[in-house]
mmCIF file of C-alpha atoms in Angstrom:
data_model
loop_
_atom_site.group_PDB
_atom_site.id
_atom_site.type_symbol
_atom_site.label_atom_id
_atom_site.label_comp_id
_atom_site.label_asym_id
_atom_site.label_seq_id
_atom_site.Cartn_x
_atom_site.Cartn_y
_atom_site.Cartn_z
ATOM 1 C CA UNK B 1 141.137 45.692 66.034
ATOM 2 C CA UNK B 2 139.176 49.009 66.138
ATOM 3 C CA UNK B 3 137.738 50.335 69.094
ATOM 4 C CA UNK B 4 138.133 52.447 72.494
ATOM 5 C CA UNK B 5 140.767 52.052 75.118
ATOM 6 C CA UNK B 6 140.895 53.702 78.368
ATOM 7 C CA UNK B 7 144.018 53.388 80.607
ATOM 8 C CA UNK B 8 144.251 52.658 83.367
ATOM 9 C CA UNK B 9 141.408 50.692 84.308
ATOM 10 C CA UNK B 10 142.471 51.042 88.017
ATOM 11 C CA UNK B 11 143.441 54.271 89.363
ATOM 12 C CA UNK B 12 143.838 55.997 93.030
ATOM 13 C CA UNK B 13 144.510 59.607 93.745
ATOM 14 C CA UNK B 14 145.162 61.289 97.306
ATOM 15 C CA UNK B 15 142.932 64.315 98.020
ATOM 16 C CA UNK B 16 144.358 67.177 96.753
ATOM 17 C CA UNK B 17 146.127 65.510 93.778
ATOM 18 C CA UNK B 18 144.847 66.170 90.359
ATOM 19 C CA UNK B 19 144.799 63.065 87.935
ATOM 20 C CA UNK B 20 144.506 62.577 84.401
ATOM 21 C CA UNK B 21 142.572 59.194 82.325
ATOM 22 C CA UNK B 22 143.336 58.735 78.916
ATOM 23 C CA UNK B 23 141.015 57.976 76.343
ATOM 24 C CA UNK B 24 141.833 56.832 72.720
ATOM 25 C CA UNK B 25 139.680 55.877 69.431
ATOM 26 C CA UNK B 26 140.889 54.363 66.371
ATOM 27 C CA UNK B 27 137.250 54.099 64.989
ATOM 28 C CA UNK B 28 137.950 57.526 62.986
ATOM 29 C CA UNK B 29 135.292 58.558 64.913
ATOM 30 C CA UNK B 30 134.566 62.625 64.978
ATOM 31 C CA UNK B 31 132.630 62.733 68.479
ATOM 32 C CA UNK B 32 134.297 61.652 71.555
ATOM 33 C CA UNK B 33 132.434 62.055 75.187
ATOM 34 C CA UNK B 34 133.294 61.381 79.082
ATOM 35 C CA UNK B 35 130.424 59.493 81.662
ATOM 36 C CA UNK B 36 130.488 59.423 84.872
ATOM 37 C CA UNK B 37 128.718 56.297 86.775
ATOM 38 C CA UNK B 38 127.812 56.239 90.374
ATOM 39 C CA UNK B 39 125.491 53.641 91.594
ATOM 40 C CA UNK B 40 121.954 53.811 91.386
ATOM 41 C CA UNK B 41 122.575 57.427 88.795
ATOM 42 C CA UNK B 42 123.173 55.992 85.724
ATOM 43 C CA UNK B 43 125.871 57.235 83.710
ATOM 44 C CA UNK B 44 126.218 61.224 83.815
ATOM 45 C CA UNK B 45 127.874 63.200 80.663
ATOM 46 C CA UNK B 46 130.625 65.593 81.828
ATOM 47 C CA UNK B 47 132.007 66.615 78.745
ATOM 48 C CA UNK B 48 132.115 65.811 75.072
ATOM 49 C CA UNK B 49 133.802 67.209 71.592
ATOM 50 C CA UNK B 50 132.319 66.968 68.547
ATOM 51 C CA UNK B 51 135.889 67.976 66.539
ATOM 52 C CA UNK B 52 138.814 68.777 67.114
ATOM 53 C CA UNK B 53 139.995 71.852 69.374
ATOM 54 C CA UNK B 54 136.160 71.917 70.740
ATOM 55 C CA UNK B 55 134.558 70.926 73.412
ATOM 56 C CA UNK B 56 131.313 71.617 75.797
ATOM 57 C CA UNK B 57 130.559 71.050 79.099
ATOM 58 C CA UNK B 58 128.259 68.251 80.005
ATOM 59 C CA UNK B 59 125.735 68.229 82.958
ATOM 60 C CA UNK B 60 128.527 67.748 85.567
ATOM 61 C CA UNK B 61 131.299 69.365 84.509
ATOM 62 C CA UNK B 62 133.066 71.046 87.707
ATOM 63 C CA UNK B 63 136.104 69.929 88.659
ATOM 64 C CA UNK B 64 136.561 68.209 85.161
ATOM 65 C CA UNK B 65 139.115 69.274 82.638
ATOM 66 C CA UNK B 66 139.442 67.790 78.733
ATOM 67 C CA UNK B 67 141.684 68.343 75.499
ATOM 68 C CA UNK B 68 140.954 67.534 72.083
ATOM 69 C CA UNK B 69 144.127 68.876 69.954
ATOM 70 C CA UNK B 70 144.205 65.020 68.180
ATOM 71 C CA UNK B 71 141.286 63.157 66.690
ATOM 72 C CA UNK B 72 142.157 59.629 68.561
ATOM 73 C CA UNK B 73 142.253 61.237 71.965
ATOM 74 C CA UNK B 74 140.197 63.012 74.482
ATOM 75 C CA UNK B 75 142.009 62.575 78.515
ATOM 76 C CA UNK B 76 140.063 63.898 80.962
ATOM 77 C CA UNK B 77 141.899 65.612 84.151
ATOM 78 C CA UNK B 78 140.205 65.320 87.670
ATOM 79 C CA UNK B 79 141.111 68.547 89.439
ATOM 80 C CA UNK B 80 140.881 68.588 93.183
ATOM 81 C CA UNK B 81 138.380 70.626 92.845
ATOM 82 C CA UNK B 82 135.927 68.015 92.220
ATOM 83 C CA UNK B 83 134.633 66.883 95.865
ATOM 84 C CA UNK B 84 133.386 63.731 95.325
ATOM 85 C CA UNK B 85 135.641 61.689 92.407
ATOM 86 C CA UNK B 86 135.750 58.865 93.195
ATOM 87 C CA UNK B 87 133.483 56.580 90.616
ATOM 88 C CA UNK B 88 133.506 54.946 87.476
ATOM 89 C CA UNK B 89 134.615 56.994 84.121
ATOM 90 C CA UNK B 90 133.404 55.589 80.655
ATOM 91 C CA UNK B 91 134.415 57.346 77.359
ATOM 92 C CA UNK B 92 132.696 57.006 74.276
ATOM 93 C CA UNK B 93 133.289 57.907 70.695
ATOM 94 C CA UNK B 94 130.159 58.342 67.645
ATOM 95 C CA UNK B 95 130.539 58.808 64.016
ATOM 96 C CA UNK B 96 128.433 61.582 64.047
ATOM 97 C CA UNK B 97 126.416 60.947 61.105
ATOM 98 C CA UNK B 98 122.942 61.168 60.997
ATOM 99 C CA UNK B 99 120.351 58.813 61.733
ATOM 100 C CA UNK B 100 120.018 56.157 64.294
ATOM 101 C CA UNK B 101 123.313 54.749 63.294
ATOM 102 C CA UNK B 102 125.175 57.268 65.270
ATOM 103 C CA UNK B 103 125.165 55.143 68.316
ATOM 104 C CA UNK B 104 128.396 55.649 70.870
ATOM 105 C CA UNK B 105 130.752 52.871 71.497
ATOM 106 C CA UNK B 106 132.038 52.570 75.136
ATOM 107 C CA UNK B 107 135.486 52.107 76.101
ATOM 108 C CA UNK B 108 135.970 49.487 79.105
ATOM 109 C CA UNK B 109 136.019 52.423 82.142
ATOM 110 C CA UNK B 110 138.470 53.583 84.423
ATOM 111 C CA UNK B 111 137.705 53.369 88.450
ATOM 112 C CA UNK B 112 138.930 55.940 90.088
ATOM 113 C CA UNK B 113 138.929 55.671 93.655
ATOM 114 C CA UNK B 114 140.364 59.039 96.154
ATOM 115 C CA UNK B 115 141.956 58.052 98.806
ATOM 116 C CA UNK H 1 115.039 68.856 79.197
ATOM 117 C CA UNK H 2 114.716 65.485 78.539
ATOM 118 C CA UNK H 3 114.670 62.863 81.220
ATOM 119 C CA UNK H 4 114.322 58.951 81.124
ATOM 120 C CA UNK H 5 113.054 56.755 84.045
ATOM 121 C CA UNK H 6 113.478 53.197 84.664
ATOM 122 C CA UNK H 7 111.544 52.719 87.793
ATOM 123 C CA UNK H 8 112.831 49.143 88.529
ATOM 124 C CA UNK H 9 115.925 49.071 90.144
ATOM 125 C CA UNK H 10 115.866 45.194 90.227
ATOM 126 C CA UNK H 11 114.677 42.477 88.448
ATOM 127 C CA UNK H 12 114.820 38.455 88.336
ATOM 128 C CA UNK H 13 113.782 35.663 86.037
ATOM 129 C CA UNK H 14 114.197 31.967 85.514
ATOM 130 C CA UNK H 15 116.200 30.752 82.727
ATOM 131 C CA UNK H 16 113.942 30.331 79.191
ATOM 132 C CA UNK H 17 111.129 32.544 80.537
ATOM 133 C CA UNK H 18 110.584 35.867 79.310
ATOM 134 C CA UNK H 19 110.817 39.447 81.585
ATOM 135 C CA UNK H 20 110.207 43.056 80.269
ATOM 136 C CA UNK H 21 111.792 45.931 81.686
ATOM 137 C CA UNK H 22 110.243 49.450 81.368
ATOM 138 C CA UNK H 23 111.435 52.833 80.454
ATOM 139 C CA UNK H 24 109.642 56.124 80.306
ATOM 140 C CA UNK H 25 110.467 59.276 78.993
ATOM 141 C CA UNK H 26 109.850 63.171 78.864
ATOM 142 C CA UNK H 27 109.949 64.839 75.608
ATOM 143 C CA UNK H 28 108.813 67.897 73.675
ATOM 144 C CA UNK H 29 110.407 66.696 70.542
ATOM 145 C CA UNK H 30 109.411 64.548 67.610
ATOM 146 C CA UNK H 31 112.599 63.261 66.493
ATOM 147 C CA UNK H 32 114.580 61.275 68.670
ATOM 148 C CA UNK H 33 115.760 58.021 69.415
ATOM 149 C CA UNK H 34 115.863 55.690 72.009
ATOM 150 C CA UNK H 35 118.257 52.762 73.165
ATOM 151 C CA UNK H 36 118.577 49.916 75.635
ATOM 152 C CA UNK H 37 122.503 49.020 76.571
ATOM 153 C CA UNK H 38 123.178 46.387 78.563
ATOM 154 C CA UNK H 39 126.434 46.367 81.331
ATOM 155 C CA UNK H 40 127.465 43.140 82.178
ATOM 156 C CA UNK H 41 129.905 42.500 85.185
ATOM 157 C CA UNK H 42 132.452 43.521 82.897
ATOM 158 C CA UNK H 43 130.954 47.232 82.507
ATOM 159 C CA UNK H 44 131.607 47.410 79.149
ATOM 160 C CA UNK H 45 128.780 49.087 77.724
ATOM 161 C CA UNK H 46 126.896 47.214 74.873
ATOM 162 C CA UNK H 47 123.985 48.117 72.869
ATOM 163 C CA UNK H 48 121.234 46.323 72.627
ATOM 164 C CA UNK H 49 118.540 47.646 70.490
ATOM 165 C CA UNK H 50 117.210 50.849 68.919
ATOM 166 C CA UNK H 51 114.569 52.760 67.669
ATOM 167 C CA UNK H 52 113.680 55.344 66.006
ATOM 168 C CA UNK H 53 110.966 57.548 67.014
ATOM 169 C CA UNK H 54 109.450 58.015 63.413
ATOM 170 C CA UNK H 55 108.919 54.462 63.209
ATOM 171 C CA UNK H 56 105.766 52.859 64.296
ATOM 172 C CA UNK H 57 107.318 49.383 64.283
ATOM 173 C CA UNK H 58 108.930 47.783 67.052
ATOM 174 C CA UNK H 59 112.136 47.082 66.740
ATOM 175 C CA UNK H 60 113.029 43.373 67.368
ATOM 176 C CA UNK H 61 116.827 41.654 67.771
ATOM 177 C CA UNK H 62 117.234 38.166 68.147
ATOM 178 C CA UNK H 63 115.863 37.664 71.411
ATOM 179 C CA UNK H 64 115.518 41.259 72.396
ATOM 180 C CA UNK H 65 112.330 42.996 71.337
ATOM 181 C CA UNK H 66 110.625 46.679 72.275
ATOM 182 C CA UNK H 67 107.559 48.298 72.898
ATOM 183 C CA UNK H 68 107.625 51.563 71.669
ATOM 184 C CA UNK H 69 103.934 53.293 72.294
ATOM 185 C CA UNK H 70 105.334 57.221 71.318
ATOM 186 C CA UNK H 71 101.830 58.783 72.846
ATOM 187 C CA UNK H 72 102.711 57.357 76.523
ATOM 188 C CA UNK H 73 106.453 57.955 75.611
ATOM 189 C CA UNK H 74 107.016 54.632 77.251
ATOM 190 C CA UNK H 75 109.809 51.521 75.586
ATOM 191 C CA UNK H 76 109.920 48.474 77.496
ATOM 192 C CA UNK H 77 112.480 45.827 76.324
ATOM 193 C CA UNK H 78 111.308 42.493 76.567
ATOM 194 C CA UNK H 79 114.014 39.436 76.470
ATOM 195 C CA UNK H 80 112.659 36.087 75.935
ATOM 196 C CA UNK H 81 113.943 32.803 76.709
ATOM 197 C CA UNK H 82 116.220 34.209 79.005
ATOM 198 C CA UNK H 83 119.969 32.994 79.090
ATOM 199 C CA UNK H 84 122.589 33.326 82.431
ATOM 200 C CA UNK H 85 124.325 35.707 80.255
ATOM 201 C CA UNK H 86 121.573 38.071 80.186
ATOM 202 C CA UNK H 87 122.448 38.935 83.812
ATOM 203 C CA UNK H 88 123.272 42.956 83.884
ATOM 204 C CA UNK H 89 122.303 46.738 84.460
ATOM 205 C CA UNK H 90 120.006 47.912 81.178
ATOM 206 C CA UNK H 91 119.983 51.221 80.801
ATOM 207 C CA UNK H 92 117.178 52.669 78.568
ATOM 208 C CA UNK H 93 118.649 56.120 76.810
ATOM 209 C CA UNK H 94 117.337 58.881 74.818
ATOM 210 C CA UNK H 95 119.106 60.444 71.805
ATOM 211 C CA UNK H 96 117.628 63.696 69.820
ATOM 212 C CA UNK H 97 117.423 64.308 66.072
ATOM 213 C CA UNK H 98 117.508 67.657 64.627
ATOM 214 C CA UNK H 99 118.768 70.741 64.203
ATOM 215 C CA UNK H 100 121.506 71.423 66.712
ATOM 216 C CA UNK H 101 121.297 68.235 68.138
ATOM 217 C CA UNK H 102 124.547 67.145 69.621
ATOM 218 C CA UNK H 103 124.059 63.512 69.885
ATOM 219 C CA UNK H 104 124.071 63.882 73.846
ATOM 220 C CA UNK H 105 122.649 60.152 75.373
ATOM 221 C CA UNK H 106 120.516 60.724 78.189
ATOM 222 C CA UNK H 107 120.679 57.844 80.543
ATOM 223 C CA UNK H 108 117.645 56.353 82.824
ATOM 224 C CA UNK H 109 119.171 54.933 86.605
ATOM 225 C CA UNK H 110 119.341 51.737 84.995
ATOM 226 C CA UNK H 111 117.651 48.253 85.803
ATOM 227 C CA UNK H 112 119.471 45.073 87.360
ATOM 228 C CA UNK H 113 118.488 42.249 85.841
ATOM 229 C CA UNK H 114 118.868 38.965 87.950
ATOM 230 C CA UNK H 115 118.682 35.596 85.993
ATOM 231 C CA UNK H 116 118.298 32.130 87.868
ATOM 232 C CA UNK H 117 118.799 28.713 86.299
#
């Protein structure tokens, strides 16, 4: 079956610790991105790639760091410098083609809770 | 910048009737797109509907229909004959088309839809 997985879908960190989610794709997909969701704030972009060995920052990118060196993966580290992580982390992955067929496709979310 | 804004946090309906949920938007652009997703309990994302701003027609799915009106940069989704499993957060989003564009979703606070038998 094609589609995202994000592992683990529970995980807890002690302040101080950094912590890395994984995030893979066998869609083929070029574009890969990272959301955070807190309530009532919607889901937040913190980073995204649209090819390999690139990536930009998103609107809420401190205290985030990401890799894209293969196509089906894009983990994203929580430093401790982030100062509020704990929340809900959804990846999604888009073709990248044009038109309004380039819609994302979500992975199930990893909650990440500090404790 | 772009922004989206769903200004009801909540909303209920009885089973087979029919509720809209509204979305607004801030654009300079022509081109875009917009979406509703829907996150069950689950929180797996799932889209809904789309529509593309060039595109006078609503876009309809099944049960799930829009009002785009581009002037008042407003889209509503409207489900009729609701079901249980329509219970979830819908989030209206905005996409842009064009040059440069880096097929960023921006994401309104989201709308909890409540549905009673």
């Amino acid at each position: 079956d094609g589609g995202i997985t994000q592992s683990p879908k529970y995980l807890f960190r002690k302040e101080g610790q950094n912590v890395t989610l994984s995030c893979e794709q066998n869609l083929n997909h070029d574009a890969m991105y990272w959301y955070r969701q807190d309530p009532g704030q919607g889901l937040r972009l913190i980073y995204y790639s649209q090819i390999v060995n690139d990536f930009q920052k998103g609107d809420i990118a401190e205290g985030y760091s990401v890799s894209r060196e293969k196509k089906e993966s894009f983990p994203l580290t929580v430093t401790s410098a982030q100062k509020n992580p704990t929340a809900f982390y959804l990846c999604a992955s888009s073709p990248r083609t044009s038109g309004p067929y380039n819609e994302q496709f979500f992975g199930p979310g990893t909650r990440l809770t500090v404790l | 910048a772009q922004t989206v804004t769903q200004s009801q946090p909540e909303m209920s309906v009885q089973e087979a009737e029919t509720v809209t949920l509204s979305c607004t938007y801030d654009t300079s652009e022509s081109d875009y797109y917009l979406f509703w997703y829907k996150q069950p309990p689950s929180r797996q994302m799932i889209l809904v509907i789309r529509q593309e701003a060039y595109k006078q027609q609503n876009a309809t799915e099944n049960r799930f229909s829009v009002n785009f009106q581009k002037a008042a940069k407003s889209f509503s989704l409207k489900i009729s004959d609701s079901q249980l499993g329509d219970a979830a957060m819908y989030f209206c989003a905005y996409r842009s088309e064009g040059a440069g564009n880096t097929d960023k979703l921006i994401f309104g606070t989201g709308t909890r839809l409540q549905v009673f038998p």
